[in-house]
Coordinates of C-alpha atoms in Angstrom, one line a residue:
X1 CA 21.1 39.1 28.9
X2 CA 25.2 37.6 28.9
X3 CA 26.9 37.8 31.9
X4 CA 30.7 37.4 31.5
X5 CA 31.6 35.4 35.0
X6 CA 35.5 35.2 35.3
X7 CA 37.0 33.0 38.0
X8 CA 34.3 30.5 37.5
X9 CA 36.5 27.5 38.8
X10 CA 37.2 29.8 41.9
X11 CA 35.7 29.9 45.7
X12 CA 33.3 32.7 44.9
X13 CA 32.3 31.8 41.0
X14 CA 31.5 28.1 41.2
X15 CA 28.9 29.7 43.8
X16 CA 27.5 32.3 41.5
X17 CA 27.0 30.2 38.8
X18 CA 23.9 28.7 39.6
X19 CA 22.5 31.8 41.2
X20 CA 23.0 34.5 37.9
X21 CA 21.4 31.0 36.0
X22 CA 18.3 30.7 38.5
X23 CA 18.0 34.5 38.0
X24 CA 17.6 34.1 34.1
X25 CA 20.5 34.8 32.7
X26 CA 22.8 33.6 29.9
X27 CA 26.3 33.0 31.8
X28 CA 29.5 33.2 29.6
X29 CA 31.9 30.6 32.0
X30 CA 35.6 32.0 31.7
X31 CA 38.7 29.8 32.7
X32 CA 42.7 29.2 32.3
X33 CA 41.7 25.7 31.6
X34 CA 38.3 25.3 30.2
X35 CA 38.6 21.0 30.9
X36 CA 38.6 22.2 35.0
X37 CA 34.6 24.1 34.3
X38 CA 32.2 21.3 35.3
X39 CA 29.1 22.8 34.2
X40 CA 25.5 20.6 36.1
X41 CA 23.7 19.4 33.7
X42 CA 20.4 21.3 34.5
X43 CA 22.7 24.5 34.0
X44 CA 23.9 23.8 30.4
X45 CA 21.2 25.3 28.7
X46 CA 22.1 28.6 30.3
X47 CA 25.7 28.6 29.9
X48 CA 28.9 28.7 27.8
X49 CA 32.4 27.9 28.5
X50 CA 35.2 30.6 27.2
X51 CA 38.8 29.7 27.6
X52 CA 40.5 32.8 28.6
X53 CA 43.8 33.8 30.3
X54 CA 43.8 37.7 31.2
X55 CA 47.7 37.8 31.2
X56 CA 47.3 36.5 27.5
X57 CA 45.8 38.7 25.8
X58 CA 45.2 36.7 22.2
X59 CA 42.8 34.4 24.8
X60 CA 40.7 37.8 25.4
X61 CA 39.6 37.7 21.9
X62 CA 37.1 34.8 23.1
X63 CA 34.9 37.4 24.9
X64 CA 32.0 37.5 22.9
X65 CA 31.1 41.4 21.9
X66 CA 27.4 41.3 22.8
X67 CA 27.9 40.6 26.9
X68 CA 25.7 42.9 28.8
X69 CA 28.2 42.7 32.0
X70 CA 30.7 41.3 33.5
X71 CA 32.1 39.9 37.2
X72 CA 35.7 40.5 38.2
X73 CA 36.2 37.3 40.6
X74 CA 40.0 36.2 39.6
X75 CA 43.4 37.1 41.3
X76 CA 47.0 36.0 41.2
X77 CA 47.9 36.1 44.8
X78 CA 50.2 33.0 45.7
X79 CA 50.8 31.8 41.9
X80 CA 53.9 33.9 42.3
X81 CA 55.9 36.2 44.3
X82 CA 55.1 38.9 41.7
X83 CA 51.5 38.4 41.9
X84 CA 50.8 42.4 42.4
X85 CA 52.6 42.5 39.0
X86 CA 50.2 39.8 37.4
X87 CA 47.8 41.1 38.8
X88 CA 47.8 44.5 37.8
X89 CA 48.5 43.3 34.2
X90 CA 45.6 41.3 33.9
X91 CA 43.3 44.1 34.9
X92 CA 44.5 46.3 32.4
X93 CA 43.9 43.4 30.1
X94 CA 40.3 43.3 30.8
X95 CA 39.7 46.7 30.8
X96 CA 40.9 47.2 27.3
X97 CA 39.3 43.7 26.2
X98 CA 35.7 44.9 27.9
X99 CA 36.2 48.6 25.7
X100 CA 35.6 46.2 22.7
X101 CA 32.5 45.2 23.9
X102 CA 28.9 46.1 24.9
X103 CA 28.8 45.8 28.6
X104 CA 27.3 48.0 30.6
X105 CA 28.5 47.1 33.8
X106 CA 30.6 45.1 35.3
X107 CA 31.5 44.4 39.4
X108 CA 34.4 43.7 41.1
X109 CA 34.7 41.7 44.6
X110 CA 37.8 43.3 46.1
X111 CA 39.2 43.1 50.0
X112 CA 37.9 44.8 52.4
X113 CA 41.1 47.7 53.5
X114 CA 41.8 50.6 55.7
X115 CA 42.1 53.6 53.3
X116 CA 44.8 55.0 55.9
X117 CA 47.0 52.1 56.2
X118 CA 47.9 50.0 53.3
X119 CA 51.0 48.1 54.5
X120 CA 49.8 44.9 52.8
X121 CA 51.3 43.9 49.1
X122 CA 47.6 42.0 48.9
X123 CA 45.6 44.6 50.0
X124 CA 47.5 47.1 48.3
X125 CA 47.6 45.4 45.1
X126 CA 43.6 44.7 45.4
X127 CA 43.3 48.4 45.5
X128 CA 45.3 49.1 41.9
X129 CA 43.2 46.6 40.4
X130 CA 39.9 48.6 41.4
X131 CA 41.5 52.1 40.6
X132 CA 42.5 50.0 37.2
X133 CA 39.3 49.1 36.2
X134 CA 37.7 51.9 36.8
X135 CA 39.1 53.4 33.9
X136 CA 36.9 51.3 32.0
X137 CA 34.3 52.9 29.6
X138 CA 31.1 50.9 31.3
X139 CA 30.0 51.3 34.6
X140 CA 31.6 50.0 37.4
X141 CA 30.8 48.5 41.1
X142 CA 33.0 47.5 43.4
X143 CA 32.3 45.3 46.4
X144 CA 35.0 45.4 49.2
X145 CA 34.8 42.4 51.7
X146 CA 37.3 41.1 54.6
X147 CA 37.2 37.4 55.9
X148 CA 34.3 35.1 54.2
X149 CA 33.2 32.9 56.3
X150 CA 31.6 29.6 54.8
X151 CA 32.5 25.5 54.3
X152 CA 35.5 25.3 51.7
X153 CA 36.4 28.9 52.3
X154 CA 40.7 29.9 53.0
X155 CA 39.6 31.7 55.9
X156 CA 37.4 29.6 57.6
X157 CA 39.5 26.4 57.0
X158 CA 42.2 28.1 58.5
X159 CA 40.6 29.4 61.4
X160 CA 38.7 25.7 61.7
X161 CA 42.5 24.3 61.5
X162 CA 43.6 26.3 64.2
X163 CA 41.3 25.6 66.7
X164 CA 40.2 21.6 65.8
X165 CA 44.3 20.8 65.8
X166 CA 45.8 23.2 68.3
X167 CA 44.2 22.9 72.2
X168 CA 47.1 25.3 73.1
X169 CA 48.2 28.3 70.6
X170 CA 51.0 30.6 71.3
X171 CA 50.0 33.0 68.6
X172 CA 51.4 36.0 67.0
X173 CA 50.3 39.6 68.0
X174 CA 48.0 40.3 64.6
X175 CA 45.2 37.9 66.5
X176 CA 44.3 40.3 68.2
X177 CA 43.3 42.9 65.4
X178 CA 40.1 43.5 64.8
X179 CA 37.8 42.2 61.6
X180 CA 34.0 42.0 60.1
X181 CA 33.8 38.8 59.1
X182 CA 31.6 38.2 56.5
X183 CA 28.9 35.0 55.5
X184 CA 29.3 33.4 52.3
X185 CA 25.6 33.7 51.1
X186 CA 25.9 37.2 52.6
X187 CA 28.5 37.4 49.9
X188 CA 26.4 36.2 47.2
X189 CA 23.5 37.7 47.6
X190 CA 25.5 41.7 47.2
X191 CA 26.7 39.9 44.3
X192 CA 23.8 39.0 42.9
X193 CA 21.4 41.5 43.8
X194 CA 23.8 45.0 42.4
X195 CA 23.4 43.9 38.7
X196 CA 22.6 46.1 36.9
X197 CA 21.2 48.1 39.7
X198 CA 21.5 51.8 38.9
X199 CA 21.8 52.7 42.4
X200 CA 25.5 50.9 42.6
X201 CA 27.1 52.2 39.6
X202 CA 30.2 53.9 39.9
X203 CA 30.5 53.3 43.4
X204 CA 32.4 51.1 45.8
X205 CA 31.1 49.8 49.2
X206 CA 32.5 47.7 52.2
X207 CA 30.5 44.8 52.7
X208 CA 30.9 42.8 56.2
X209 CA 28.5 40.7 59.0
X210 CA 27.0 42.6 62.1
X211 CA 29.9 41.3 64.2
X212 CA 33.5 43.3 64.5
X213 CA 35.7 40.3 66.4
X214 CA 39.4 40.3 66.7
X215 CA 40.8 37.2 65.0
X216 CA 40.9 35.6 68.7
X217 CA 37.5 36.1 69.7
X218 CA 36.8 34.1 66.0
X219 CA 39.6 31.4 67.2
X220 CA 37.4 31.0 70.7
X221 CA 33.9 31.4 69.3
X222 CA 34.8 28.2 67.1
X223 CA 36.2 26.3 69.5
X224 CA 32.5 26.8 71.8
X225 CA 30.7 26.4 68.9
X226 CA 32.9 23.0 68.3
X227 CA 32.6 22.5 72.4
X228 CA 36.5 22.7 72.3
X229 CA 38.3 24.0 75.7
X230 CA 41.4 26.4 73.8
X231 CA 43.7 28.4 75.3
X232 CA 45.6 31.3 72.9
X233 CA 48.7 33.2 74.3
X234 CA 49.9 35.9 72.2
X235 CA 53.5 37.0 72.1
X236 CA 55.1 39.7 70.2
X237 CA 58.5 37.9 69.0
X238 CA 56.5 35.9 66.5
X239 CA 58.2 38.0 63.0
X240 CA 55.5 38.2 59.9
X241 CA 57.9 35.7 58.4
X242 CA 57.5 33.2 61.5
X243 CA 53.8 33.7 61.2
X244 CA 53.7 33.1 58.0
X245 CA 55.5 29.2 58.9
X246 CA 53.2 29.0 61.8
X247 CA 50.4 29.2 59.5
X248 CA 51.7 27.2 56.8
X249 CA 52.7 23.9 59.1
X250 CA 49.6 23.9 61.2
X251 CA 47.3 24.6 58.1
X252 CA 46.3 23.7 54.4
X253 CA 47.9 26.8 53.5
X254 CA 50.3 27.5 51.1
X255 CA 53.2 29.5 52.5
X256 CA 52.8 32.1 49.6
X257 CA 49.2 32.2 50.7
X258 CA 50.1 31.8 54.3
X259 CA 52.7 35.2 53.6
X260 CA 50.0 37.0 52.2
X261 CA 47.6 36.2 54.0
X262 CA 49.6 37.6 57.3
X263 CA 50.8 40.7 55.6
X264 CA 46.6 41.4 55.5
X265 CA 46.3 40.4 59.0
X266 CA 47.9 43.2 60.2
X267 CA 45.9 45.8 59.2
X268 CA 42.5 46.3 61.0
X269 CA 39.6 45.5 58.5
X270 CA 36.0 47.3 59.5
X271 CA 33.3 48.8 57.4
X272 CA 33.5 52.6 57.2
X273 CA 30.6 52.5 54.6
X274 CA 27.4 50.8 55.3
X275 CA 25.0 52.6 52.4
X276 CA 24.8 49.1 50.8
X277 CA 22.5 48.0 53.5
X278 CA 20.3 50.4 52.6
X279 CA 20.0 49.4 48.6
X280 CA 20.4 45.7 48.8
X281 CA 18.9 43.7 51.7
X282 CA 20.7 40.7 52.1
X283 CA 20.8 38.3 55.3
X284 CA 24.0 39.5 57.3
X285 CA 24.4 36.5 59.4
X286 CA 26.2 36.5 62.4
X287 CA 29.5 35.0 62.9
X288 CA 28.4 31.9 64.7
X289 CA 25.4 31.9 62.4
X290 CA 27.6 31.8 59.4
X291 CA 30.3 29.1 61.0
X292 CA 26.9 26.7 62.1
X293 CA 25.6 27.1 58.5
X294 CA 29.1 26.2 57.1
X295 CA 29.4 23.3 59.3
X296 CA 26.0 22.2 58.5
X297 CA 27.3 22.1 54.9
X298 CA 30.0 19.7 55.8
X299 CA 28.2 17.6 57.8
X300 CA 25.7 17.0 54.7
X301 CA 29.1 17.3 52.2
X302 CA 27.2 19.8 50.7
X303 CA 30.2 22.0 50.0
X304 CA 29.5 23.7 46.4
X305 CA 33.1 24.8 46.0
X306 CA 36.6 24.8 48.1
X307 CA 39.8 27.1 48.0
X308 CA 41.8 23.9 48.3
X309 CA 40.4 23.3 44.8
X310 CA 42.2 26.3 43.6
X311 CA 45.6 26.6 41.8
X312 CA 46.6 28.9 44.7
X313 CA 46.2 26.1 47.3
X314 CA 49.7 24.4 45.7
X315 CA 52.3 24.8 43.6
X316 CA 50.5 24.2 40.2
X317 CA 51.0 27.3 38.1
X318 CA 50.4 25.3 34.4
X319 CA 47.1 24.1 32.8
X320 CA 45.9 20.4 33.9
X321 CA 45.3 20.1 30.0
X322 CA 49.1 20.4 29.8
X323 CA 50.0 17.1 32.2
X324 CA 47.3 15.0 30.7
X325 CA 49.3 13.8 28.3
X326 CA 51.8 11.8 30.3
X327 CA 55.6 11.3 29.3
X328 CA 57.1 7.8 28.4
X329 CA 61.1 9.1 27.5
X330 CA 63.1 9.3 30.2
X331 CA 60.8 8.3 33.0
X332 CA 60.7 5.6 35.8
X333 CA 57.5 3.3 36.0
X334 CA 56.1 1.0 39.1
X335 CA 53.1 -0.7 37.3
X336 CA 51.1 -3.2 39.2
X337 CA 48.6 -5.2 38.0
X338 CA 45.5 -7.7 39.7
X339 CA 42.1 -8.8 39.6
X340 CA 39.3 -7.3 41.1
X341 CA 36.3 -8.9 42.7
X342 CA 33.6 -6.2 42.1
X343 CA 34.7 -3.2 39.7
X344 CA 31.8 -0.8 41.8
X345 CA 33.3 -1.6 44.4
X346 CA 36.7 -0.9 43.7
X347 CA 35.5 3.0 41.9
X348 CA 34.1 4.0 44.9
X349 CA 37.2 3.0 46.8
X350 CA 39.5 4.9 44.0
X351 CA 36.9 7.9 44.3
X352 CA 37.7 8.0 48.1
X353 CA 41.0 7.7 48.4
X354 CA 42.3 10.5 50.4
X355 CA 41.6 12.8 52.9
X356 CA 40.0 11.8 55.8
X357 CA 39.5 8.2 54.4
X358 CA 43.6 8.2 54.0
X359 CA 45.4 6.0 51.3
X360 CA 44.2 2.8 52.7
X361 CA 47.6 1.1 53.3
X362 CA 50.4 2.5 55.4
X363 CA 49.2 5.6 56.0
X364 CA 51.7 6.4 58.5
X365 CA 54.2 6.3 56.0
X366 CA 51.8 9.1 53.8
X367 CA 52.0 11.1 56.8
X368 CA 55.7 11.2 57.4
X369 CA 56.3 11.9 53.8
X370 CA 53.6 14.6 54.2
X371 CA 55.8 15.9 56.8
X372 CA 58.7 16.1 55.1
X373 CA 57.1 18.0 52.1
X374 CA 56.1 20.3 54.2
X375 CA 59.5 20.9 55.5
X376 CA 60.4 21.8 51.9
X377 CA 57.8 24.3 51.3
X378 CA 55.3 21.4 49.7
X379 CA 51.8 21.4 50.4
X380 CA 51.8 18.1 52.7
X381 CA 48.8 16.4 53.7
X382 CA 47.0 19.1 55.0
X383 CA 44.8 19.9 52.3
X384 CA 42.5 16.4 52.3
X385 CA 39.7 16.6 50.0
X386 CA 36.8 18.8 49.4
X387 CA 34.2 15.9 49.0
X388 CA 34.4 12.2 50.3
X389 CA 33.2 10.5 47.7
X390 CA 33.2 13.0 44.6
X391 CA 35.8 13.6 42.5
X392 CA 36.0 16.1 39.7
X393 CA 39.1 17.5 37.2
X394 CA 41.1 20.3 38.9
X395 CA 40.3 19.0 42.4
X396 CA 43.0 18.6 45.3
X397 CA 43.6 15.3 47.0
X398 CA 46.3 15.9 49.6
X399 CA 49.4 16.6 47.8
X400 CA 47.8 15.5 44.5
X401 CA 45.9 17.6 41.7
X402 CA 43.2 15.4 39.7
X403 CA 43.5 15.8 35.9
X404 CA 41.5 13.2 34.5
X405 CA 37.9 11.8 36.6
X406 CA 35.9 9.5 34.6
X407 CA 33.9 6.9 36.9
X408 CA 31.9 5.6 34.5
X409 CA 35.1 4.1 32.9
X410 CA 36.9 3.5 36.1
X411 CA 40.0 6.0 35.7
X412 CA 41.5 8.2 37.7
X413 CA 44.7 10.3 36.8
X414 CA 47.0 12.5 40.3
X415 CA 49.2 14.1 39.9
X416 CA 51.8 15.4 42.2
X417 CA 52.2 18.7 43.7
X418 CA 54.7 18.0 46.4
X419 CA 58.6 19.3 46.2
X420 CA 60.1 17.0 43.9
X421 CA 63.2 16.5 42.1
X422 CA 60.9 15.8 39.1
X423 CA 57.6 15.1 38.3
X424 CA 55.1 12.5 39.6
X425 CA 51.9 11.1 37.8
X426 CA 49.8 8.2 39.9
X427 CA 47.1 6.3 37.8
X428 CA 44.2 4.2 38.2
X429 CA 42.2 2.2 35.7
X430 CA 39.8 -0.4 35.3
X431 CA 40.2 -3.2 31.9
X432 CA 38.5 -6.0 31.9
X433 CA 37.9 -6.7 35.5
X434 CA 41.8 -5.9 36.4
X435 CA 42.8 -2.8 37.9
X436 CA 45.9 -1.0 36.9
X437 CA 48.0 1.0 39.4
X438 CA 50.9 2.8 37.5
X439 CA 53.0 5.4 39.3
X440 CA 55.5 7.7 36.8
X441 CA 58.2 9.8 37.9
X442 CA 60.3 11.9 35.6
X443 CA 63.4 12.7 37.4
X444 CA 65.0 16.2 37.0
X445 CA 68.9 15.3 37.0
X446 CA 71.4 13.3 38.9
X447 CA 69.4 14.0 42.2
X448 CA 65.5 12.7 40.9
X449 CA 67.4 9.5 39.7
X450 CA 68.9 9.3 43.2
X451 CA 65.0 10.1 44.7
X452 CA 63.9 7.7 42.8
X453 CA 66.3 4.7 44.1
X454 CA 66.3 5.8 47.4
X455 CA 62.9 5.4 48.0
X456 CA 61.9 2.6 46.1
X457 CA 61.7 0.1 48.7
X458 CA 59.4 2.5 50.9
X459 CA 57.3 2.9 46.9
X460 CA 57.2 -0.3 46.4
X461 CA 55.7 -1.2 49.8
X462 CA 53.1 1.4 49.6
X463 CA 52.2 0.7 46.3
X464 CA 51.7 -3.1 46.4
X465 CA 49.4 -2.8 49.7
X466 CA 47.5 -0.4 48.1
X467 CA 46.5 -2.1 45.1
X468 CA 45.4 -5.3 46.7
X469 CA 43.5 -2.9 49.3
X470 CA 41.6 -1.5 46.7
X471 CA 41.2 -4.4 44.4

């Protein structure tokens, strides 16, 4: 049987993937950008890649007519200010696309809300998508969860941030609402299991852990799990909008995520309906079960997939297939150029750059201009890497995207997602037993000339120590 799986470069998808495959089905792989799916080898013979863009909808022509269901996973929330918009649009898309087709059913992982009190754009617009797809002619389950609590996840990471950077927090008053955090596997595994399972059709249930904690006792629990004295103060001058910076400087947030994500906050998020317990029997790990698991994970870098990975991490809103191609006219180059002793050697430093590992040369200076992106509503530092020594397209790398990954050949392309007066491309490669280190900027006007001049001296500083560090 086909299973359509949109949002298969996303947190939840890259997860599912091998799962619906180990279970024996055929998996149609749906993306923006079809160069960002990195299907495992072992899983190829099971899957297909589609390129498809539900806000397009001459791409939705790609879904094949003979799927037998179909996974809502994808949303819009931080790409833009409209993202309610988007993302209405894109479910209306789908539902007239899936009319065209065979599928019987098809799920939909939605956020976990108070019926009563819908304040929150995200929540809010994560209900119009369900009522929207509903309309569909096939039948239709929808799975409503709040925080997901697993390694790479936005809500762990932030919570993880919180507590590892801050001993003292002086926090805003929605820390203390209350929440049902939910594992990641727990996740999966309602995912999995209501497939074409009768029982679920035409129904919607909430889906959360055994625990109901405010966002504090979450905050502390980490902390003893991470044997961390902290100490969080909550005062009630702290705006939406002030949370929403507070967020965004101390974590690998967006802000548009950060904003979002505090609108939700707000609103108290429980399980009024716990009949899916009763049809799918699934693990429901406890909170501190689920954050030990997830640090297990990291420990192991085990992580199967990251948020940070996601467009909605930064402020990419194009294809990486579109920068690929990088420009000549019009653009400043630094291009250095030396030998290397061992080309292994020097990959595995290139695949590690980043991150925890830092940039190898300077780093103070990466920091400070981290900083100062930050200030600008960039995505600074914060982010690091998913992996420490794997690198694949599509991946984040502090303020950088990766668009090209190719090890065996010894080249790796960044490029730049901090606040810029222009655009910025950083390149390594490996001829002939010399590495090349070529950093492109394409200024936007008088001011990215200026940019460029201004900071050329600190460029060309950072750029010749790295070189010979990795060389």
């Amino acid at each position: 049987m086909k299973i359509l799986l949109t949002g298969s470069t996303g947190y939840i998808g890259k997860r599912l993937l091998p799962i619906l495959v180990g279970k024996g089905y055929q998996v149609i792989c749906a993306a923006r950008d079809v160069k960002r799916i990195n299907i495992p080898y072992s899983l190829l013979p099971k899957v297909a890649v589609i390129q498809l863009d539900l806000t397009k909808k001459e791409t939705l022509q790609n879904i094949p007519k003979d799927i037998d269901a179909a996974y809502y996973l994808v949303h819009s929330m931080a790409l833009s200010d409209d993202y309610d918009k988007l993302e209405l649009h894109s479910a209306i898309n789908f539902r007239e696309a899936l009319n065209n087709t065979n599928v019987k059913h098809v799920i939909y992982l939605s956020a976990l809300y108070n019926e009563e009190d819908i304040t929150s754009k995200h929540l809010s617009s994560r209900k119009i998508v369900g009522d929207e797809i509903a309309k569909g002619k096939y039948h239709l389950t929808i799975l409503r969860a709040g925080i997901i609590i697993g390694s790479g996840s936005a809500s762990f990471e932030i919570i993880r941030d919180l507590v590892e950077k801050l001993p003292i927090m002086v926090a805003p008053r929605w820390v203390k609402t209350l929440s049902q955090p939910i594992a990641i596997a727990d996740v999966l595994g309602y995912l999995s299991e209501v497939l074409f399972d009768k029982r679920t059709y035409d129904n919607t249930y909430d889906i959360g852990g055994p625990d109901i904690l405010s966002y504090k006792e979450m905050l502390l629990q980490l902390a003893q799990f991470r044997s961390l004295k902290r100490i969080i103060v909550t005062i009630p001058v702290l705006t939406p909008k002030l949370s929403s910076y507070w967020l965004y400087f101390i974590t690998s947030t967006s802000f548009k995520l950060a904003k979002s994500l505090v609108s939700s906050m707000k609103t108290k998020v429980v399980c009024k309906d716990n009949s899916i317990k009763e049809i799918i029997k699934v693990e429901n790990l406890s909170y501190r079960d689920a954050i030990e698991r997830a640090f297990r994970k990291i420990e192991n870098e085990h992580i199967l997939s990251s948020w940070k990975d996601s467009f909605v991490s930064g402020n990419l809103s194009v294809n990486v297939s579109e920068l690929i191609d990088i420009p000549s006219y019009g653009c400043f180059k630094d291009v250095r150029v030396t030998s290397i002793k061992n080309k292994i050697k020097s990959i595995e430093k290139i695949w590690k750059i980043g991150g925890s590992k830092g940039w190898y040369y300077a780093n103070f200076l990466w920091e400070i201009r981290g900083f100062v992106d930050k200030l600008f509503g960039g995505v600074g530092l914060n982010r690091g890497r998913t992996n420490k020594g794997d690198v694949s397209i599509g991946d984040a790398i502090d303020f950088w995207r990766v668009l090209h990954a190719d090890k065996q050949q010894g080249r790796l392309l960044l490029f730049s997602e901090m606040k810029l007066p222009g655009e910025a491309w950083l390149e390594f490669k490996i001829i002939d037993n010399k590495l090349y280190q070529t950093a492109i900027f394409r200024p936007r006007g008088l001011g990215g000339r200026l940019y460029w001049y201004i900071l050329y001296p600190f460029h060309s500083l950072i750029f010749s120590g790295l070189i010979n560090k990795l060389s």
